[in-house]
């Protein structure tokens, strides 16, 4: 089954729940809107420079912001992740996640108040933290200033993945200190039975998810607007104005 065939019912349902007062169906096909969002996410191009055979920035940004704000993007990401895991012979939801961070340079138009400098890697900009399964599929995302400690990411990401209910272990590296391990243990004790496997640090050889594509630098991976935040899955948050990367 194609990716569009999987997500089309979600998009169509969303559209049907928000009819135009004039009953106008809109100028652009929803599939083309999705294609434009995927193109920008893959290439990292500025919204103003979307190819002319795709819908314009105004239309694409409208749907992007709406789906981001109401959680539609999370539904789509979950649906696609479940499909990939099923094809790989795995349950829909994982029992283990891998958590890591990466600092990236921020664009010149990013407000200085939302950026910082990674003390260890000497990278000025922002830092993204992801929780992924063993296939490298994204479960949760957090974006903060690069000056933020890995502990802040670990606590935020553990909080996002805990409600899934099936996760018994999180693998992290030495950048995540005792605070994160203790937070994970508390989360495990409150959300699962007392015999759940604890959250642990992992050897360097085993903590990188297979495929590792999520950690490559991309201009679209660091939010470029006025604020950063977290999302259960899918893309890193952006400003409502869809500022360029």
Tab-separated table of C-alpha atoms in Angstrom:
chain	number	residue	atom	x	y	z
A	1	UNK	CA	0.000	0.000	0.000
A	2	UNK	CA	1.366	3.457	-0.913
A	3	UNK	CA	2.083	6.094	1.694
A	4	UNK	CA	-0.669	8.346	0.319
A	5	UNK	CA	-3.220	5.528	0.422
A	6	UNK	CA	-2.473	5.154	4.137
A	7	UNK	CA	-2.747	8.808	5.107
A	8	UNK	CA	-5.463	9.940	2.672
A	9	UNK	CA	-8.318	8.867	4.994
A	10	UNK	CA	-6.806	10.952	7.824
A	11	UNK	CA	-6.484	14.021	5.596
A	12	UNK	CA	-9.936	13.577	4.048
A	13	UNK	CA	-11.537	13.221	7.486
A	14	UNK	CA	-9.737	16.347	8.677
A	15	UNK	CA	-10.937	18.261	5.624
A	16	UNK	CA	-14.524	17.037	6.006
A	17	UNK	CA	-14.625	18.242	9.617
A	18	UNK	CA	-13.692	21.767	8.512
A	19	UNK	CA	-15.945	22.653	5.575
A	20	UNK	CA	-15.593	26.042	3.934
A	21	UNK	CA	-18.506	28.439	4.623
A	22	UNK	CA	-18.874	28.719	0.847
A	23	UNK	CA	-18.509	24.938	0.379
A	24	UNK	CA	-15.502	25.608	-1.811
A	25	UNK	CA	-13.196	22.584	-1.897
A	26	UNK	CA	-10.038	24.647	-2.302
A	27	UNK	CA	-7.742	25.224	-5.252
A	28	UNK	CA	-5.165	22.589	-4.403
A	29	UNK	CA	-5.295	18.842	-4.067
A	30	UNK	CA	-4.444	17.615	-0.582
A	31	UNK	CA	-1.942	15.184	-2.041
A	32	UNK	CA	-0.023	18.099	-3.574
A	33	UNK	CA	-0.046	19.920	-0.243
A	34	UNK	CA	1.458	16.838	1.395
A	35	UNK	CA	4.007	16.536	-1.427
A	36	UNK	CA	5.083	20.145	-0.836
A	37	UNK	CA	5.509	19.573	2.910
A	38	UNK	CA	7.540	16.433	2.256
A	39	UNK	CA	9.675	18.271	-0.305
A	40	UNK	CA	10.472	21.088	2.112
A	41	UNK	CA	11.210	18.664	4.918
A	42	UNK	CA	13.502	16.559	2.742
A	43	UNK	CA	15.438	19.382	1.059
A	44	UNK	CA	15.336	22.026	3.796
A	45	UNK	CA	14.582	24.723	1.225
A	46	UNK	CA	12.984	27.995	2.253
A	47	UNK	CA	9.219	28.014	1.942
A	48	UNK	CA	9.415	30.835	-0.595
A	49	UNK	CA	11.504	28.630	-2.880
A	50	UNK	CA	9.149	25.699	-3.238
A	51	UNK	CA	9.106	24.532	-6.886
A	52	UNK	CA	6.487	26.225	-9.044
A	53	UNK	CA	4.752	22.937	-9.816
A	54	UNK	CA	3.827	22.624	-6.117
A	55	UNK	CA	1.235	24.732	-4.257
A	56	UNK	CA	2.450	28.147	-3.014
A	57	UNK	CA	3.876	28.902	0.401
A	58	UNK	CA	0.640	30.461	1.683
A	59	UNK	CA	-1.407	27.315	1.102
A	60	UNK	CA	1.281	24.874	2.216
A	61	UNK	CA	2.048	26.786	5.408
A	62	UNK	CA	-1.632	27.013	6.285
A	63	UNK	CA	-2.066	23.257	6.290
A	64	UNK	CA	1.355	22.590	7.807
A	65	UNK	CA	0.604	24.858	10.788
A	66	UNK	CA	-2.924	23.499	11.210
A	67	UNK	CA	-1.824	19.862	11.193
A	68	UNK	CA	1.065	20.615	13.529
A	69	UNK	CA	-1.092	22.485	16.024
A	70	UNK	CA	-3.993	20.020	16.193
A	71	UNK	CA	-1.878	16.843	16.245
A	72	UNK	CA	-2.772	15.572	12.780
A	73	UNK	CA	0.933	15.265	11.963
A	74	UNK	CA	1.368	12.984	14.980
A	75	UNK	CA	-1.513	10.775	13.834
A	76	UNK	CA	0.067	10.445	10.395
A	77	UNK	CA	3.510	9.704	11.803
A	78	UNK	CA	2.104	7.058	14.138
A	79	UNK	CA	0.135	5.461	11.307
A	80	UNK	CA	3.165	5.222	9.027
A	81	UNK	CA	5.395	3.970	11.849
A	82	UNK	CA	2.910	1.237	12.718
A	83	UNK	CA	2.809	0.169	9.084
A	84	UNK	CA	6.607	-0.060	8.826
A	85	UNK	CA	6.863	-1.971	12.101
A	86	UNK	CA	4.141	-4.398	11.028
A	87	UNK	CA	5.950	-5.101	7.749
A	88	UNK	CA	9.110	-5.746	9.775
A	89	UNK	CA	7.255	-8.311	11.887
A	90	UNK	CA	7.144	-6.142	15.008
A	91	UNK	CA	4.297	-4.988	17.274
A	92	UNK	CA	2.771	-1.589	16.534
A	93	UNK	CA	4.418	0.080	19.534
A	94	UNK	CA	8.009	-0.553	20.665
A	95	UNK	CA	9.226	-1.902	23.988
A	96	UNK	CA	12.558	-0.053	23.679
A	97	UNK	CA	13.559	3.427	22.525
A	98	UNK	CA	16.925	5.020	21.800
A	99	UNK	CA	17.406	8.627	22.924
A	100	UNK	CA	20.120	10.958	21.681
A	101	UNK	CA	20.740	14.618	20.848
A	102	UNK	CA	22.522	16.588	18.160
A	103	UNK	CA	23.455	20.263	17.998
A	104	UNK	CA	22.990	22.096	14.704
A	105	UNK	CA	23.794	25.602	13.528
A	106	UNK	CA	20.731	27.845	13.490
A	107	UNK	CA	19.836	30.041	10.531
A	108	UNK	CA	20.792	33.705	10.686
A	109	UNK	CA	17.160	34.791	11.104
A	110	UNK	CA	16.626	32.721	14.260
A	111	UNK	CA	16.143	34.900	17.384
A	112	UNK	CA	19.208	34.913	19.633
A	113	UNK	CA	16.965	34.434	22.667
A	114	UNK	CA	16.114	30.903	21.516
A	115	UNK	CA	19.633	29.762	20.649
A	116	UNK	CA	22.755	28.954	22.631
A	117	UNK	CA	26.154	27.300	22.407
A	118	UNK	CA	26.772	23.619	23.015
A	119	UNK	CA	29.483	23.670	25.686
A	120	UNK	CA	30.862	20.277	24.672
A	121	UNK	CA	30.747	20.503	20.884
A	122	UNK	CA	31.194	24.292	20.627
A	123	UNK	CA	28.275	24.517	18.198
A	124	UNK	CA	26.172	27.703	18.347
A	125	UNK	CA	22.512	27.207	17.527
A	126	UNK	CA	19.926	24.725	18.665
A	127	UNK	CA	19.898	21.154	19.836
A	128	UNK	CA	17.396	18.508	18.832
A	129	UNK	CA	16.626	15.448	20.878
A	130	UNK	CA	14.856	12.407	19.491
A	131	UNK	CA	13.451	9.187	20.838
A	132	UNK	CA	13.385	6.508	18.138
A	133	UNK	CA	12.699	2.794	18.000
A	134	UNK	CA	15.278	0.214	16.914
A	135	UNK	CA	14.293	0.769	13.280
A	136	UNK	CA	15.138	4.466	13.587
A	137	UNK	CA	11.474	5.525	13.417
A	138	UNK	CA	10.702	8.709	15.338
A	139	UNK	CA	8.623	8.453	18.506
A	140	UNK	CA	9.174	11.909	20.021
A	141	UNK	CA	11.061	15.133	19.287
A	142	UNK	CA	12.329	17.983	21.458
A	143	UNK	CA	14.087	21.138	20.230
A	144	UNK	CA	15.839	23.536	22.615
A	145	UNK	CA	18.756	25.950	22.595
A	146	UNK	CA	22.092	24.190	22.052
A	147	UNK	CA	23.148	25.331	25.518
A	148	UNK	CA	20.532	23.062	27.125
A	149	UNK	CA	21.951	20.034	28.927
A	150	UNK	CA	21.137	16.549	27.682
A	151	UNK	CA	19.326	15.964	30.980
A	152	UNK	CA	16.618	18.429	29.909
A	153	UNK	CA	16.110	16.493	26.690
A	154	UNK	CA	16.128	13.128	28.393
A	155	UNK	CA	13.491	14.114	30.928
A	156	UNK	CA	11.275	15.706	28.266
A	157	UNK	CA	11.546	12.761	25.882
A	158	UNK	CA	10.939	10.156	28.587
A	159	UNK	CA	7.842	12.093	29.564
A	160	UNK	CA	6.577	11.987	25.991
A	161	UNK	CA	7.139	8.274	25.404
A	162	UNK	CA	5.929	7.029	28.806
A	163	UNK	CA	2.185	7.269	27.944
A	164	UNK	CA	2.658	4.782	25.089
A	165	UNK	CA	2.609	2.114	27.795
A	166	UNK	CA	4.616	-0.593	26.036
A	167	UNK	CA	8.088	0.919	26.459
A	168	UNK	CA	10.163	-0.886	29.077
A	169	UNK	CA	13.665	0.382	28.372
A	170	UNK	CA	15.396	3.485	27.009
A	171	UNK	CA	19.005	3.432	25.808
A	172	UNK	CA	21.025	6.610	26.349
A	173	UNK	CA	24.718	7.497	26.274
A	174	UNK	CA	26.955	8.990	28.953
A	175	UNK	CA	25.754	12.514	28.169
A	176	UNK	CA	22.581	11.704	30.080
A	177	UNK	CA	23.371	11.797	33.774
A	178	UNK	CA	21.936	10.182	36.876
A	179	UNK	CA	19.049	12.658	36.901
A	180	UNK	CA	17.639	11.190	33.692
A	181	UNK	CA	18.058	7.584	34.834
A	182	UNK	CA	16.280	8.351	38.103
A	183	UNK	CA	13.490	10.172	36.262
A	184	UNK	CA	13.052	7.181	33.972
A	185	UNK	CA	12.903	4.822	36.927
A	186	UNK	CA	10.217	6.959	38.561
A	187	UNK	CA	8.253	7.058	35.310
A	188	UNK	CA	8.474	3.287	35.055
A	189	UNK	CA	7.281	2.779	38.607
A	190	UNK	CA	4.257	5.038	38.173
A	191	UNK	CA	3.150	3.980	34.690
A	192	UNK	CA	3.955	0.259	34.701
A	193	UNK	CA	4.214	-2.648	37.114
A	194	UNK	CA	7.076	-2.791	39.591
A	195	UNK	CA	8.907	-5.502	37.638
A	196	UNK	CA	9.347	-3.349	34.528
A	197	UNK	CA	12.835	-3.237	33.053
A	198	UNK	CA	14.615	-0.055	34.252
A	199	UNK	CA	15.836	2.763	32.052
A	200	UNK	CA	19.536	2.250	31.389
A	201	UNK	CA	22.584	3.684	29.705
A	202	UNK	CA	23.772	1.728	26.702
A	203	UNK	CA	27.214	0.977	25.271
A	204	UNK	CA	28.138	3.315	22.442
A	205	UNK	CA	28.046	0.453	19.945
A	206	UNK	CA	24.371	-0.252	20.553
A	207	UNK	CA	22.768	3.125	21.080
A	208	UNK	CA	22.700	4.352	17.469
A	209	UNK	CA	19.487	3.286	15.731
A	210	UNK	CA	19.751	1.375	12.505
A	211	UNK	CA	19.691	3.666	9.495
A	212	UNK	CA	20.533	6.747	11.577
A	213	UNK	CA	18.987	9.071	8.981
A	214	UNK	CA	17.207	11.112	11.643
A	215	UNK	CA	20.515	12.493	12.900
A	216	UNK	CA	21.689	13.961	9.608
A	217	UNK	CA	21.787	17.724	9.501
A	218	UNK	CA	18.859	19.267	7.669
A	219	UNK	CA	17.791	22.863	7.715
A	220	UNK	CA	14.227	21.816	8.441
A	221	UNK	CA	15.190	19.816	11.517
A	222	UNK	CA	15.775	22.846	13.731
A	223	UNK	CA	12.798	25.103	14.292
A	224	UNK	CA	13.435	28.485	12.760
A	225	UNK	CA	10.749	30.624	14.269
A	226	UNK	CA	10.390	32.437	17.549
A	227	UNK	CA	10.123	29.476	19.887
A	228	UNK	CA	11.073	25.866	20.311
A	229	UNK	CA	9.280	23.050	21.992
A	230	UNK	CA	8.339	19.416	21.883
A	231	UNK	CA	6.091	17.179	19.879
A	232	UNK	CA	5.148	13.524	20.349
A	233	UNK	CA	6.423	12.663	16.898
A	234	UNK	CA	6.923	13.869	13.391
A	235	UNK	CA	8.553	17.159	12.577
A	236	UNK	CA	10.263	19.569	14.901
A	237	UNK	CA	7.981	22.493	15.782
A	238	UNK	CA	8.174	25.723	13.778
A	239	UNK	CA	6.786	29.174	14.188
A	240	UNK	CA	3.227	29.683	12.921
A	241	UNK	CA	4.624	32.022	10.284
A	242	UNK	CA	6.563	29.246	8.586
A	243	UNK	CA	9.765	31.251	8.498
A	244	UNK	CA	12.438	29.900	6.228
A	245	UNK	CA	15.211	27.717	7.629
